[in-house]
Tab-separated table of C-alpha atoms in Angstrom:
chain	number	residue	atom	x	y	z
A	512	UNK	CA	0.000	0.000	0.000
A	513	UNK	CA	1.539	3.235	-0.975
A	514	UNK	CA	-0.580	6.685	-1.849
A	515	UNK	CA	-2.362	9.175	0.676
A	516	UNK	CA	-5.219	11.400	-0.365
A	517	UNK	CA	-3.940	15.401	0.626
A	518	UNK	CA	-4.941	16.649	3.876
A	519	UNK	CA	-5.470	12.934	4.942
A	520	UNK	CA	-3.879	11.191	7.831
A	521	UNK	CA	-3.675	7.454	7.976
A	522	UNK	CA	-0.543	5.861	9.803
A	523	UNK	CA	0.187	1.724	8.729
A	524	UNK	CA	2.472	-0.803	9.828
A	525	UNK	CA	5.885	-0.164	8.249
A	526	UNK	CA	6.364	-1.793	5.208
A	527	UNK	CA	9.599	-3.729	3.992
A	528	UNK	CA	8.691	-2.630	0.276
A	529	UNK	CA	9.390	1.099	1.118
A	530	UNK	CA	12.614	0.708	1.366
A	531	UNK	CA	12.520	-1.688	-1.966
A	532	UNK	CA	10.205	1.597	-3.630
A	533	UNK	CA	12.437	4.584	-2.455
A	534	UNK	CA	15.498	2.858	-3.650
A	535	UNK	CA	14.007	2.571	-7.368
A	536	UNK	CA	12.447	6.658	-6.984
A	537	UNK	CA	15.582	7.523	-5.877
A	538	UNK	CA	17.474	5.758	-8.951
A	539	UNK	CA	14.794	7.460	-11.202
A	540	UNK	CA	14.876	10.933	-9.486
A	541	UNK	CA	18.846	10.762	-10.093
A	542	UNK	CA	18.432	10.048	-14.032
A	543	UNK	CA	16.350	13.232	-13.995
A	544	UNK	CA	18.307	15.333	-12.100
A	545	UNK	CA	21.806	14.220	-12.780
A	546	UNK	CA	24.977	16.152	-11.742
A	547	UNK	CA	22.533	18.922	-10.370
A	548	UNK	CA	21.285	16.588	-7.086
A	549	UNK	CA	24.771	16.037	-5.281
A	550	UNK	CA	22.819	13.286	-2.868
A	551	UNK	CA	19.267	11.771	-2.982
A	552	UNK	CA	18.249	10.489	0.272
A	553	UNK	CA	15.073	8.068	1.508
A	554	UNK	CA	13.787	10.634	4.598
A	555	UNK	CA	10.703	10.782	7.131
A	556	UNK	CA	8.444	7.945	8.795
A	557	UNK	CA	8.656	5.704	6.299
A	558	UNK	CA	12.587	5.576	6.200
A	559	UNK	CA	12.463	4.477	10.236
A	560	UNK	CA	12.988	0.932	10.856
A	561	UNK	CA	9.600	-0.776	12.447
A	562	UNK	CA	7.745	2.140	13.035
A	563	UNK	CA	4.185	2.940	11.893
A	564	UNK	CA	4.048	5.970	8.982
A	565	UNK	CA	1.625	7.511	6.324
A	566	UNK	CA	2.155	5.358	3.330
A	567	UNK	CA	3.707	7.691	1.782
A	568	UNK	CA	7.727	8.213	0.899
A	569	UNK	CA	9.557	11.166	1.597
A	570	UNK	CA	12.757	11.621	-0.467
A	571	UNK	CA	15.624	14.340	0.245
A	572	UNK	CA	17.127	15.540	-2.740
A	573	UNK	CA	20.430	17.783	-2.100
A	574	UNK	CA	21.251	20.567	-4.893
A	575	UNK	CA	23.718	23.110	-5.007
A	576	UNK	CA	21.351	25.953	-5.418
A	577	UNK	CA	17.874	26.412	-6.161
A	578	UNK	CA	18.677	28.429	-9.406
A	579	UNK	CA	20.327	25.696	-11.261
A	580	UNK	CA	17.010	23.833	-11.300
A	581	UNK	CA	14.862	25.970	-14.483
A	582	UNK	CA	15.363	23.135	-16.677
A	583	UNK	CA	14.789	20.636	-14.234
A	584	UNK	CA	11.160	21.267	-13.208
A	585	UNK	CA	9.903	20.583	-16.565
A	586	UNK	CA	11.802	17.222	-16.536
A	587	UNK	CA	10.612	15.959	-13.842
A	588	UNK	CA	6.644	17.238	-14.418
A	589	UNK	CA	7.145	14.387	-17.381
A	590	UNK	CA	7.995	11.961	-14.934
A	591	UNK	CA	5.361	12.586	-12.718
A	592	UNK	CA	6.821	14.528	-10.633
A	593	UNK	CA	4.452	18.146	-9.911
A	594	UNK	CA	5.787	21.428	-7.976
A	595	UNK	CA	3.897	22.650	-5.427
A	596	UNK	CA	1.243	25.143	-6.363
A	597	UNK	CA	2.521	26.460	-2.375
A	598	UNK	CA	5.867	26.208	-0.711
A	599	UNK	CA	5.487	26.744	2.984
A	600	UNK	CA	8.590	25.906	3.979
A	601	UNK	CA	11.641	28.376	4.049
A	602	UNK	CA	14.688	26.665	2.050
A	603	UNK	CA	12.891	23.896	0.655
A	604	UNK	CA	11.175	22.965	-2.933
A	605	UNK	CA	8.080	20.719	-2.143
A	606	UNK	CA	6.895	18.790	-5.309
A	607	UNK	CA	4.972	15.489	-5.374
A	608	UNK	CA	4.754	12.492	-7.765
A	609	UNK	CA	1.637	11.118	-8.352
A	610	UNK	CA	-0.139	9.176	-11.305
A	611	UNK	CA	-0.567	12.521	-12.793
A	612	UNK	CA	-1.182	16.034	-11.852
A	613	UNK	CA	-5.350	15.817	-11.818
A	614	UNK	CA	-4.762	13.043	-9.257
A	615	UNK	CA	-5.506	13.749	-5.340
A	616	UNK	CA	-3.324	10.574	-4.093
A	617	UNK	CA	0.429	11.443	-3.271
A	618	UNK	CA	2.648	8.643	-3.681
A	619	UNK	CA	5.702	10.315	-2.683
A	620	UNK	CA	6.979	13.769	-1.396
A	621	UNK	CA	10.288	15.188	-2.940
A	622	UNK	CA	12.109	17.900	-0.558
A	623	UNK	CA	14.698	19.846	-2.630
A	624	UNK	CA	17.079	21.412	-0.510
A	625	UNK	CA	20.436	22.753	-0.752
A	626	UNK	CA	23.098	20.493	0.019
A	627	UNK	CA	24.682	20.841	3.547
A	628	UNK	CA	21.557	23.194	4.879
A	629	UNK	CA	20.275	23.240	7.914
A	630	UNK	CA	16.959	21.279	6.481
A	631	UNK	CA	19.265	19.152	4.263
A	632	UNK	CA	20.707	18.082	8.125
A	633	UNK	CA	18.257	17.889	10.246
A	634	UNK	CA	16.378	15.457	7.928
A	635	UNK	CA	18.979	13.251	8.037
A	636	UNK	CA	20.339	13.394	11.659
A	637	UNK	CA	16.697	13.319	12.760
A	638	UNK	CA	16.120	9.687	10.364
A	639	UNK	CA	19.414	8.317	11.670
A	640	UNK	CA	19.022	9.422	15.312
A	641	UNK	CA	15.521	7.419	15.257
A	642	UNK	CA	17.466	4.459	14.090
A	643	UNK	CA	20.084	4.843	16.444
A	644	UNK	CA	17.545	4.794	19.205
A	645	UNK	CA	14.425	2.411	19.218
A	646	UNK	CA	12.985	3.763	21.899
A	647	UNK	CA	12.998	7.118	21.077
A	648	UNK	CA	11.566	6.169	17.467
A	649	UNK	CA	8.892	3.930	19.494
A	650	UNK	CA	7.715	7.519	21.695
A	651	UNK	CA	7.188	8.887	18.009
A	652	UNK	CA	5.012	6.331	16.605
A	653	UNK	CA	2.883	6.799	19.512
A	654	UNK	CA	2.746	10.666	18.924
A	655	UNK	CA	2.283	9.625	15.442
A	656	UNK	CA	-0.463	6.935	16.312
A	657	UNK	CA	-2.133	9.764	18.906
A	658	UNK	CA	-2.391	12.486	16.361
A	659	UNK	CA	-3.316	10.252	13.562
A	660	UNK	CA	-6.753	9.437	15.713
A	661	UNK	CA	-7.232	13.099	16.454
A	662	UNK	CA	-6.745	15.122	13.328
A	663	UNK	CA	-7.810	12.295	10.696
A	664	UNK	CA	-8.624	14.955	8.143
A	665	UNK	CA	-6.431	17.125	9.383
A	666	UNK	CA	-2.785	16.874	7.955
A	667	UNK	CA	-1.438	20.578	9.208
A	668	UNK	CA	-2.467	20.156	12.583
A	669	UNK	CA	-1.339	16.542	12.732
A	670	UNK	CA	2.751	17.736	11.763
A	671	UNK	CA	2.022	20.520	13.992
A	672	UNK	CA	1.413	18.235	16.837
A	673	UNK	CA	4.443	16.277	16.142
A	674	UNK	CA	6.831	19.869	15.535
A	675	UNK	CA	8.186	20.232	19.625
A	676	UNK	CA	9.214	16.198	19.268
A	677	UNK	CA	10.847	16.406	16.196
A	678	UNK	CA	12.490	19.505	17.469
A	679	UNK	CA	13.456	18.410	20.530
A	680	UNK	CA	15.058	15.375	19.006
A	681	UNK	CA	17.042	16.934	16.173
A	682	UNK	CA	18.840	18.895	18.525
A	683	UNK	CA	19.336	15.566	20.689
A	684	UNK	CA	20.702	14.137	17.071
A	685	UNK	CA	23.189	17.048	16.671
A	686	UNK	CA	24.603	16.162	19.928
A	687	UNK	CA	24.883	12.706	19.032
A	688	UNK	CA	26.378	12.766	16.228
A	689	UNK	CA	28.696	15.874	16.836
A	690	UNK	CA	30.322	14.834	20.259
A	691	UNK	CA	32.845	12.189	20.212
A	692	UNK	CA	31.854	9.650	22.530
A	693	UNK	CA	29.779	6.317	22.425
A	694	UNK	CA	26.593	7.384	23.662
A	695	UNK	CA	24.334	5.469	24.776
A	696	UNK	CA	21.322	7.432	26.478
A	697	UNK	CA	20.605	11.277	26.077
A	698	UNK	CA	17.905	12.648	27.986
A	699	UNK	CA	17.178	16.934	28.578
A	700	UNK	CA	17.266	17.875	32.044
A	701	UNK	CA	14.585	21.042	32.946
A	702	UNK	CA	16.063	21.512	36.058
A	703	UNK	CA	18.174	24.754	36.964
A	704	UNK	CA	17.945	28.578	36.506
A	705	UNK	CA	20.415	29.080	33.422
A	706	UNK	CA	19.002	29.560	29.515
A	707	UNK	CA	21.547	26.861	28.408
A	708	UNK	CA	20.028	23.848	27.314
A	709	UNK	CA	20.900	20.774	29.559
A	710	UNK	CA	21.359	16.956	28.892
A	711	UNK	CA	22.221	14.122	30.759
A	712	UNK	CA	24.121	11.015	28.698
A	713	UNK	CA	25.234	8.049	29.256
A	714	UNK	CA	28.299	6.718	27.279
A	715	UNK	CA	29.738	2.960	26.792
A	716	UNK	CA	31.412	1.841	29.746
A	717	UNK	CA	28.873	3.351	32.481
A	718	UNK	CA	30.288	6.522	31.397
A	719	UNK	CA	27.997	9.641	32.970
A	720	UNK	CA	27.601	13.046	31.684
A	721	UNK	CA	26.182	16.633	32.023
A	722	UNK	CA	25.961	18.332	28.697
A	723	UNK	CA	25.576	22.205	28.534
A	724	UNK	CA	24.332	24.101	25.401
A	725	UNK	CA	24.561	27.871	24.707
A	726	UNK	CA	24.303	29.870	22.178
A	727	UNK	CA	27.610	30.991	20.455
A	728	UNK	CA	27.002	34.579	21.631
A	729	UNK	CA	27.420	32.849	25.266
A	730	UNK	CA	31.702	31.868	24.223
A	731	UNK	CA	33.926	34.258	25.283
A	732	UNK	CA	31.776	34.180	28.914
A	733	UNK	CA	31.487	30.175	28.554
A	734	UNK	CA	35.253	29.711	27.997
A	735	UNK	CA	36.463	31.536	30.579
A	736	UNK	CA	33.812	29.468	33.197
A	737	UNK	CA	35.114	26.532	31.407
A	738	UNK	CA	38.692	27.164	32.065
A	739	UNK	CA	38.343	28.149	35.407
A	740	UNK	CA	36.321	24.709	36.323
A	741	UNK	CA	39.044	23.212	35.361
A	742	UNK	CA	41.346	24.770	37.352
A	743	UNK	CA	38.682	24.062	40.448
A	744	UNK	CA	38.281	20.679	39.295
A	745	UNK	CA	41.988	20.563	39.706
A	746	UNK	CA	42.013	21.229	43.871
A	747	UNK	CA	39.940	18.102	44.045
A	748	UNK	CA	37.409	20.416	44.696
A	749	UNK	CA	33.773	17.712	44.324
A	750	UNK	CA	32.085	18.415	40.977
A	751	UNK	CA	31.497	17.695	37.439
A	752	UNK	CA	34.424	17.776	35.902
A	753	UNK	CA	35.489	19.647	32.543
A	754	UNK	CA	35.830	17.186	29.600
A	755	UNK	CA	35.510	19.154	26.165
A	756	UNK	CA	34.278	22.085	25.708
A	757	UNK	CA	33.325	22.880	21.237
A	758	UNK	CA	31.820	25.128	18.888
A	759	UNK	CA	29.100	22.932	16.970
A	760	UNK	CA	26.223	23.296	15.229
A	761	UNK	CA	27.320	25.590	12.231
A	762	UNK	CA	29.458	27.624	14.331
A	763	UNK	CA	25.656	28.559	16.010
A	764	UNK	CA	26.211	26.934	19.125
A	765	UNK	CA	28.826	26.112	22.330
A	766	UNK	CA	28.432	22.822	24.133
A	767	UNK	CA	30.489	22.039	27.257
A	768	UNK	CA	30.537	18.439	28.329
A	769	UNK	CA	31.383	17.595	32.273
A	770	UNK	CA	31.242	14.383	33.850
A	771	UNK	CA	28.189	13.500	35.718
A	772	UNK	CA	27.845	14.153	39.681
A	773	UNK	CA	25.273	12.242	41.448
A	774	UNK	CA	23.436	14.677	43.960
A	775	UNK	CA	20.840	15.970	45.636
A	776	UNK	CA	18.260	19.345	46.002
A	777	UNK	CA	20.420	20.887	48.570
A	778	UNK	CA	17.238	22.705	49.426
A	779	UNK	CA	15.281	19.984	50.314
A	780	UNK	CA	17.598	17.738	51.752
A	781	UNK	CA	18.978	20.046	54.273
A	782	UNK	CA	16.352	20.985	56.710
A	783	UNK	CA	16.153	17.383	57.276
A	784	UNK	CA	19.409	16.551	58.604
A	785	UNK	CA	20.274	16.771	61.812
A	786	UNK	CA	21.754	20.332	63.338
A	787	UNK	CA	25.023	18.624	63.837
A	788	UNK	CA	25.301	17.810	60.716
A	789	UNK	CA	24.570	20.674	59.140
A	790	UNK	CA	26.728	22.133	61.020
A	791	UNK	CA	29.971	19.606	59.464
A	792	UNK	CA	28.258	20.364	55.711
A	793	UNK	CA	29.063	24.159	56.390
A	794	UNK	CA	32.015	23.538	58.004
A	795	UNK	CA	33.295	21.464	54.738
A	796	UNK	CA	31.806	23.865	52.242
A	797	UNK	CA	33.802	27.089	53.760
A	798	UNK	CA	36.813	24.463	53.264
A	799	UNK	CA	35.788	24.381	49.440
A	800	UNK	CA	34.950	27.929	48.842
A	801	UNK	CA	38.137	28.243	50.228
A	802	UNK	CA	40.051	26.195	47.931
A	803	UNK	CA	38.102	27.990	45.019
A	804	UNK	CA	38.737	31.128	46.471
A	805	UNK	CA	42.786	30.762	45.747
A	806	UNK	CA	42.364	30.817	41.853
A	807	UNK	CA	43.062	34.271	40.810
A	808	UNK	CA	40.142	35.571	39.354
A	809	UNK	CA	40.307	36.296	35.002
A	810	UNK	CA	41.508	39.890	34.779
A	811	UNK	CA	38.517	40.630	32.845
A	812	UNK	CA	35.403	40.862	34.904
A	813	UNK	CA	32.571	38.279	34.049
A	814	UNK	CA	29.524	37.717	35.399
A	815	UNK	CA	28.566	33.843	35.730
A	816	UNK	CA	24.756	32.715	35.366
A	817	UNK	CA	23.436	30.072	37.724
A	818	UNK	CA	22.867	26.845	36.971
């Protein structure tokens, strides 16, 4: 089964013949195209192993520019292949290939994008991060499943449902594939007062980690934190210590990786101890501050956000 009516939402079993189906498109797409589609690429649903999807293919097709393609559209309207009368999306050319243009079934959509984009990534990362984790691709056949029930008729508000997801998870698939280390498990943490994004992975080996995100803007301030943890981390001060610290995402973004320390909400736990004891907990955490306190501070003034 392979063919959706537009503006309907139906979500089957996966299929073994997709993959079968997109690999013969994308040999045909390729013959139309030629040198102008650097790489052709099975995307979406229907590319993740053993989940549920619209019968329907989505194929990526990398270009160099959008303004090579004038003698291309024509080409491919021969094949079967129609341009969107509307192109909603920002850096991408939408078409379709159906039986012919009259026809309301889509068998397959065809994202043009420019090679190396950001959309040209995130489809990709996004695919392979689903395949890379079952049971984050299982939580998005159940959104899938969810919204398919809800919005039947309703295909815009059904990929608007599923937008904060995908989201969420392409930036998890950045990390993954950008940082070198086996990971294993990457979960966000919403805990803390800072604006940088937070993660907590797990690595081969029973390897932990905190992952911090900011924006690029955040560097000079973040590097100078960075180097200064180290330094701490140094005293044998207890605390998650400084492991790499990168520029990633298209030069957009700063990540700092620490290892992971095992705690507690000092606020909550506190009150319940024992006076004594609270008393030694002070007592030990002058005797840090201490330690910190005998790094020279940077000679330019920063001011550090909270955690």
């Amino acid at each position: 089964m392979l063919g959706l009516r537009r503006g309907e939402v139906v979500v089957v079993d996966h299929q073994s013949e997709w993959e079968e189906i997109a690999a013969t498109t994308i040999k045909h797409i390729k013959e139309i195209f030629g040198d102008n589609a650097f790489d052709i690429q099975h995307i979406g649903s229907t590319a993740i192993r053993n989940i549920k999807a619209k019968p329907m293919l989505d194929i990526a097709v990398g270009v160099a520019c959008f303004d090579t393609l004038t003698d291309i559209y024509p080409k491919l309207e021969e094949n079967g292949v129609y341009k969107s009368s509307t192109q909603p999306l920002p850096g991408i050319v939408l078409c379709a290939i159906k039986d012919c243009r009259e026809n309301d079934i889509v068998l397959c959509n065809l994202h043009i994008v420019v090679i190396g984009s950001e959309q040209w990534n995130n489809h990709i990362v996004f695919r392979d991060y689903m395949n890379s984790f079952p049971e984050k691709a299982a939580t998005y056949e159940k959104f899938k499943i969810e919204l398919a029930q809800q919005y039947p008729t309703d295909r815009e508000a059904y990929c608007n449902g599923k937008n904060e997801f995908i989201s969420s998870c392409i930036s998890e698939a950045h990390i993954y594939f950008d940082i070198n280390q086996d990971i294993t498990a990457i979960e966000p943490i919403n805990a803390g007062l800072s604006s940088d994004k937070k993660f907590y992975m797990e690595a081969a080996g029973g390897k932990r980690f905190l992952l911090r995100i900011s924006d690029i803007s955040e560097y000079e301030r973040k590097k100078t934190m960075f180097d200064i943890m180290k330094k701490v981390a140094d005293l044998g001060v207890p605390m998650c210590k400084p492991v790499d610290f990168k520029i990633y995402n298209d030069r957009k973004s700063i990540y700092q990786l620490l290892t992971w320390c095992e705690g507690e909400n000092l606020e909550i736990v506190l009150p319940t101890l024992p006076k004594a004891e609270q008393y030694a907990l002070g007592i030990k955490a002058g005797e840090i501050l201490k330690m910190i306190h005998s790094i020279p501070a940077p000679q330019k003034e920063q001011t550090f956000g909270c955690s």
